[in-house]
Short mmCIF file of C-alpha atoms in Angstrom, two decimals:
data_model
loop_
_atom_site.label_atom_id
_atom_site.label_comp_id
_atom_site.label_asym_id
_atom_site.label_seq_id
_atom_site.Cartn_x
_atom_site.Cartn_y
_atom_site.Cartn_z
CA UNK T 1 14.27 -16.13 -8.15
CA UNK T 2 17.88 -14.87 -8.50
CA UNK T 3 19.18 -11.73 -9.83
CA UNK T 4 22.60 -10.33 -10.91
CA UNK T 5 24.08 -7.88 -13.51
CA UNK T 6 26.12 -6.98 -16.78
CA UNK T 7 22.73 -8.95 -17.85
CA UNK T 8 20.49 -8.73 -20.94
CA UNK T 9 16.97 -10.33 -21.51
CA UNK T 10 15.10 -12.86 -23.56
CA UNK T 11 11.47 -12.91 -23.63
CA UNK T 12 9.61 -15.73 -24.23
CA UNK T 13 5.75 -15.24 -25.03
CA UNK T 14 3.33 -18.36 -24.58
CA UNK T 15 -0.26 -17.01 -25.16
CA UNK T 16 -2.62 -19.53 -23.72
CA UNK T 17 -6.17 -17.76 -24.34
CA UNK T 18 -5.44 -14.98 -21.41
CA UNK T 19 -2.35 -15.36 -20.51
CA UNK T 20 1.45 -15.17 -21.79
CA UNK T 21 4.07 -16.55 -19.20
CA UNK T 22 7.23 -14.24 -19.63
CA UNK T 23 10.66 -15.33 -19.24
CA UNK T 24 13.68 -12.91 -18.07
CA UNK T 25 16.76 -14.06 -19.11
CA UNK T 26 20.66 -13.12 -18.48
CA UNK T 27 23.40 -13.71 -20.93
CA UNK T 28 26.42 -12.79 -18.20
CA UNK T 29 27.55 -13.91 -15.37
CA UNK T 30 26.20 -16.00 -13.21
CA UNK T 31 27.21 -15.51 -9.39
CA UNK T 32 26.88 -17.23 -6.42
CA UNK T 33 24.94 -16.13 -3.26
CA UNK T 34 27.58 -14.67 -0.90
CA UNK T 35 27.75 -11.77 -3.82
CA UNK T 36 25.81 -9.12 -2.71
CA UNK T 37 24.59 -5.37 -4.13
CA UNK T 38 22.61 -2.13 -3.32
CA UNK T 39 20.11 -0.04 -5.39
CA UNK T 40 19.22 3.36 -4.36
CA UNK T 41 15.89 4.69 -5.36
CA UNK T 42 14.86 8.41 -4.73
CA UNK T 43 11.39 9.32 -3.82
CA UNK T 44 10.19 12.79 -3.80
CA UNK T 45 9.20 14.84 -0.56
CA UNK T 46 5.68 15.37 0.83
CA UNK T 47 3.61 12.71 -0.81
CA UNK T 48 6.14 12.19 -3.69
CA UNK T 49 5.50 9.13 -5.79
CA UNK T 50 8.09 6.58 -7.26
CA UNK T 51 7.68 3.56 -9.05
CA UNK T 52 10.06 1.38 -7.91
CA UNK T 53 11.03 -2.53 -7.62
CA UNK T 54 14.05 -4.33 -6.05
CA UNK T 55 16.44 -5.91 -8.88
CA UNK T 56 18.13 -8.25 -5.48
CA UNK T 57 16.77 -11.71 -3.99
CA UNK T 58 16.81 -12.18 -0.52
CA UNK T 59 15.66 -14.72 2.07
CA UNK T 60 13.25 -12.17 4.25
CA UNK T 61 11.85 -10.26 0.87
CA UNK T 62 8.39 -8.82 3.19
CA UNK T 63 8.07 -5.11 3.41
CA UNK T 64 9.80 -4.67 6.66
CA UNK T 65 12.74 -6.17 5.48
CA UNK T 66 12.68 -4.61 1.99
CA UNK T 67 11.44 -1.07 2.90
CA UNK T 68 12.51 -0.32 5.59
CA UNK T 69 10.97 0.70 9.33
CA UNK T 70 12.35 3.94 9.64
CA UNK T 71 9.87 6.12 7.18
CA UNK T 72 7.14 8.38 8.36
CA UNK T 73 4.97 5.97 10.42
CA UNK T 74 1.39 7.42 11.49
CA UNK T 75 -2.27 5.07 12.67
CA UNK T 76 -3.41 6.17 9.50
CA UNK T 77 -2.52 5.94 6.01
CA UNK T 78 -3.35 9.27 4.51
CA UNK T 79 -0.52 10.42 7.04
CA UNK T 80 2.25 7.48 6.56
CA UNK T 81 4.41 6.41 4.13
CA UNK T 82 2.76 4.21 1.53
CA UNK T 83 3.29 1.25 -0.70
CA UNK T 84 0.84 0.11 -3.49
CA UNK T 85 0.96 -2.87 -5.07
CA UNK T 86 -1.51 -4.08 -7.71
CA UNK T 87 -3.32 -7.19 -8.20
CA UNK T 88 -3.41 -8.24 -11.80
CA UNK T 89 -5.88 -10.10 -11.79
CA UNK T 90 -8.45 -7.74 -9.46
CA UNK T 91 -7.44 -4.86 -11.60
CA UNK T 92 -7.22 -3.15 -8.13
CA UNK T 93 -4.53 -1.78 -5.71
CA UNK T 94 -3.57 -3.39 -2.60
CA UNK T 95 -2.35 -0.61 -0.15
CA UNK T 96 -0.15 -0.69 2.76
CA UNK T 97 1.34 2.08 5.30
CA UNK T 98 3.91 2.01 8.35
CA UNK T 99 1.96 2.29 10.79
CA UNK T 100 2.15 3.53 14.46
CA UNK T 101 1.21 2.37 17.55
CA UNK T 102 1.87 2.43 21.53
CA UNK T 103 1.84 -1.16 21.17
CA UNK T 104 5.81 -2.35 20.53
CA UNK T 105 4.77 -5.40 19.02
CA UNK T 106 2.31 -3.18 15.84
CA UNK T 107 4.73 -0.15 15.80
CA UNK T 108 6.48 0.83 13.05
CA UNK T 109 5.62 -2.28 10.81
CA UNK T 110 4.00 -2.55 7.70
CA UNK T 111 0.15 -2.68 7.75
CA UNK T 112 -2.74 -3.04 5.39
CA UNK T 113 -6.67 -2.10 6.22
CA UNK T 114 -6.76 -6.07 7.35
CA UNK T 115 -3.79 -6.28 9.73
CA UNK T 116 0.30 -6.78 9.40
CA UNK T 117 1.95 -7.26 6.65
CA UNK T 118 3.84 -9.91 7.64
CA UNK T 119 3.19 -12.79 4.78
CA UNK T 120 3.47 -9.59 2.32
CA UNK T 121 6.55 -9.56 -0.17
CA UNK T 122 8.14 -7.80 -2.93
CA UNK T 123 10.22 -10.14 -5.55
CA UNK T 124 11.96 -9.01 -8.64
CA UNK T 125 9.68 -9.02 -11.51
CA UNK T 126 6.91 -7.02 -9.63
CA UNK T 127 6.98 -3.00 -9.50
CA UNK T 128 5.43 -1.30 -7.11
CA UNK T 129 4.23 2.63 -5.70
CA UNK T 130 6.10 4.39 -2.86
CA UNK T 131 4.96 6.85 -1.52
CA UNK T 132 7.10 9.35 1.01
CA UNK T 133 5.09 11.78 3.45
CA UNK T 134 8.37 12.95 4.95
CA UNK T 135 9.10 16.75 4.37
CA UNK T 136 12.91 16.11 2.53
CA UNK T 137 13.31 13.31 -0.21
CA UNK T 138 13.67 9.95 1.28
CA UNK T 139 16.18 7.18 -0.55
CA UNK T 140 14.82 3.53 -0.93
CA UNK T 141 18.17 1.17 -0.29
CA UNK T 142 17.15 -2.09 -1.97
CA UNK T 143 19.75 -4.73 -1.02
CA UNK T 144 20.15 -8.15 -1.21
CA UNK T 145 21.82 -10.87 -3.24
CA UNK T 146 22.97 -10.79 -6.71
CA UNK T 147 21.99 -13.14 -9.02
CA UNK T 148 22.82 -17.23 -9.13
CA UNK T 149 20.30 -18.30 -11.63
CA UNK T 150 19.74 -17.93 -15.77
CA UNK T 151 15.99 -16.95 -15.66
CA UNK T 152 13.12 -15.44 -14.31
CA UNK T 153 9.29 -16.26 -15.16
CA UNK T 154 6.50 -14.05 -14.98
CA UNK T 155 2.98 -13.46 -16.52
CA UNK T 156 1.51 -10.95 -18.01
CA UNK T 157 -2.40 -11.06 -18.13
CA UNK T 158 -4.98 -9.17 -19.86
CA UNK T 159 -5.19 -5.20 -18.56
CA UNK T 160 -2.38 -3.77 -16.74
CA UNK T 161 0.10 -4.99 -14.17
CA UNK T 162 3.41 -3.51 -12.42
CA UNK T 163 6.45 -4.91 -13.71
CA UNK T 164 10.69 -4.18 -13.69
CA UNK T 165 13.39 -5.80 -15.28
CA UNK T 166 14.79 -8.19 -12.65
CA UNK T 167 17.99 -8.17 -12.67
CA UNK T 168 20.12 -5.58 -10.90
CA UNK T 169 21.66 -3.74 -14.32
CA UNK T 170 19.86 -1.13 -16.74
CA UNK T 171 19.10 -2.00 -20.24
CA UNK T 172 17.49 -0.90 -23.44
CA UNK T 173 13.46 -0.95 -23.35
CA UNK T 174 14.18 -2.38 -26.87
CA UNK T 175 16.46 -5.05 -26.13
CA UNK T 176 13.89 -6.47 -23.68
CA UNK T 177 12.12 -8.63 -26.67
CA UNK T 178 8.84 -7.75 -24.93
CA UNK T 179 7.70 -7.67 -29.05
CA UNK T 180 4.82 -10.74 -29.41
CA UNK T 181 2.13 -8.89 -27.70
CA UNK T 182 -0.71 -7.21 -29.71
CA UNK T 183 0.42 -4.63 -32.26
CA UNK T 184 -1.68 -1.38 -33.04
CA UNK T 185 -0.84 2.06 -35.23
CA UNK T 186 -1.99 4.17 -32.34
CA UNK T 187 -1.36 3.20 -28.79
CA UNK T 188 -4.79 2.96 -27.99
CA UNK T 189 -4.93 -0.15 -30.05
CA UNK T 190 -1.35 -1.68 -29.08
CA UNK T 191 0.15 -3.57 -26.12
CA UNK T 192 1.80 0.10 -23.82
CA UNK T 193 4.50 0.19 -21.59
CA UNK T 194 4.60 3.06 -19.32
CA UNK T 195 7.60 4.75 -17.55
CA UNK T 196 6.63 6.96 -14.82
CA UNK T 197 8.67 9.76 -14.37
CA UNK T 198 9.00 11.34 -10.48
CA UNK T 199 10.33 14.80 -10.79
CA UNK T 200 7.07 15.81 -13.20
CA UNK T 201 4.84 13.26 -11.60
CA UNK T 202 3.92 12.24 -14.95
CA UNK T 203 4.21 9.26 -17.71
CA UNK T 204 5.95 8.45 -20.73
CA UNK T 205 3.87 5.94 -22.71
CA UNK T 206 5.04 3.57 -25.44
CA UNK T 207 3.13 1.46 -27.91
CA UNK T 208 4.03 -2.01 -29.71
CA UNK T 209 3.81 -0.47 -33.17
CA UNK T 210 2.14 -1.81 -36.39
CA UNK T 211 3.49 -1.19 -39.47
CA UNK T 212 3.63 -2.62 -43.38
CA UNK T 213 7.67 -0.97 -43.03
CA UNK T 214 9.88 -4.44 -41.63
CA UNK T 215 12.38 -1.69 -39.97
CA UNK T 216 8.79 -0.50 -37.68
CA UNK T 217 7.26 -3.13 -37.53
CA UNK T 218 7.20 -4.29 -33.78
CA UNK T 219 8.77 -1.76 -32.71
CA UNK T 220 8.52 -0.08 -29.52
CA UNK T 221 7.79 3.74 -30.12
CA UNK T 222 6.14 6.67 -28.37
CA UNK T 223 4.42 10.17 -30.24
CA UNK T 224 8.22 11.22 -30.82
CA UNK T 225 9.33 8.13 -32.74
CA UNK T 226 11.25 4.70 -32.45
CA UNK T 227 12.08 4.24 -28.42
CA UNK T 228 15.58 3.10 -29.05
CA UNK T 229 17.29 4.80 -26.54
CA UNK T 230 15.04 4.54 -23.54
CA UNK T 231 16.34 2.16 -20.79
CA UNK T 232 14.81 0.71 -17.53
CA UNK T 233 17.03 1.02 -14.85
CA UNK T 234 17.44 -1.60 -11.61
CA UNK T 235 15.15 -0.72 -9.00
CA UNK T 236 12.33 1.06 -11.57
CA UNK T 237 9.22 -0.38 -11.85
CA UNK T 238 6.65 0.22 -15.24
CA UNK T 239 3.43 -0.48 -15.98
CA UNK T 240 2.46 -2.94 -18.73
CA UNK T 241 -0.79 -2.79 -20.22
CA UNK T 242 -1.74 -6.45 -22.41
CA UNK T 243 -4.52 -5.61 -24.99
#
């Protein structure tokens, strides 16, 4: 998977009894692999949460690469840094922390309950918690190489899963034609997307909206109205929930 910017996004929606395989799209530029680009990411002080992804391809995508070694590392992971990534089709979290160690060879690398996170990596497409235990706010640097491909697949399943827009540029939640999923009037009933928001540590929630008016139907909307000027931004990460 390859990501770049000045890019917009086509969705394509094949529902095959539980599952729809998405497709990102770019419109722009295409560039080639020697171009590369940075994303900062803040993350709140003393157990701050963001939800973040990396909009950049790169050959060693695990979470020492992508991360970072130099967080708050402890044996424990109530006391280190954390990232959370959830399984889509468990419905469950998979949690990892920096952990440390008098042993060079486990110290300040990535672990889970079940050992290293070596084989463990984070693509474009996938969103994911960080969590920073450090007493200051910490910046996530996601870097890597901009994009030399057209497209990006994905799938979204029944329930929820952690997704961002792949490519390293922000756009319009509206413009991402994420519009075939399952249409309600309330958003109990509807396909949701869900931007978290760090500095209240709380969500804004959208619902695929159902309506006999052509100019609502379809639409993306929250308790205030039509969503049309909310944008995700490179290196966010949102929650989709597939009814």
């Amino acid at each position: 998977m390859k990501y770049g910017s000045k890019s917009k996004i086509l969705l394509a929606a094949i529902v095959c009894a539980t599952v729809a395989v998405t497709s990102f799209a770019q419109t722009g530029e295409v560039y080639s692999l020697n171009v590369v680009g940075f994303q900062k990411v803040s993350a709140l002080a003393s157990g701050g949460l963001v939800l973040s992804s990396t909009p950049f391809d790169r050959d060693a995508a695990n979470l020492d690469n992508v991360l970072g070694t130099n967080g708050i590392a402890a044996s424990t992971l109530g006391l280190a840094d954390n990232c959370l990534m959830y399984d889509k089709y468990t419905q469950s979290y998979l949690i990892y922390w920096l952990f440390s160690h008098t042993n060079p060879s486990l110290n300040r690398h990535w672990r889970s309950a079940s050992g290293l996170a070596t084989n463990v990596n984070l693509l474009p497409g996938q969103g994911f918690w960080f969590r920073n235990r450090a007493s200051s706010d910490a910046t996530l640097v996601m870097a890597g190489d901009v994009v030399d491909v057209g497209a990006v697949t994905n799938l979204i399943v029944p329930g929820l899963q952690m997704m961002s827009y792949p490519f390293s540029t922000s756009i319009r939640m509206t413009d991402m034609n994420l519009t075939n999923g399952v249409a309600g009037t309330t958003l109990g009933l509807a396909d949701n997307i869900m931007i978290y928001v760090p500095t209240n540590q709380s969500f804004n929630i959208y619902w695929l909206f159902s309506h006999t008016n052509p100019a609502l139907n379809r639409k993306w909307r929250s308790s205030a109205g039509l969503a049309t000027n909310v944008f995700v931004q490179p290196g966010q990460g949102f929650w989709y929930r597939s009814r």
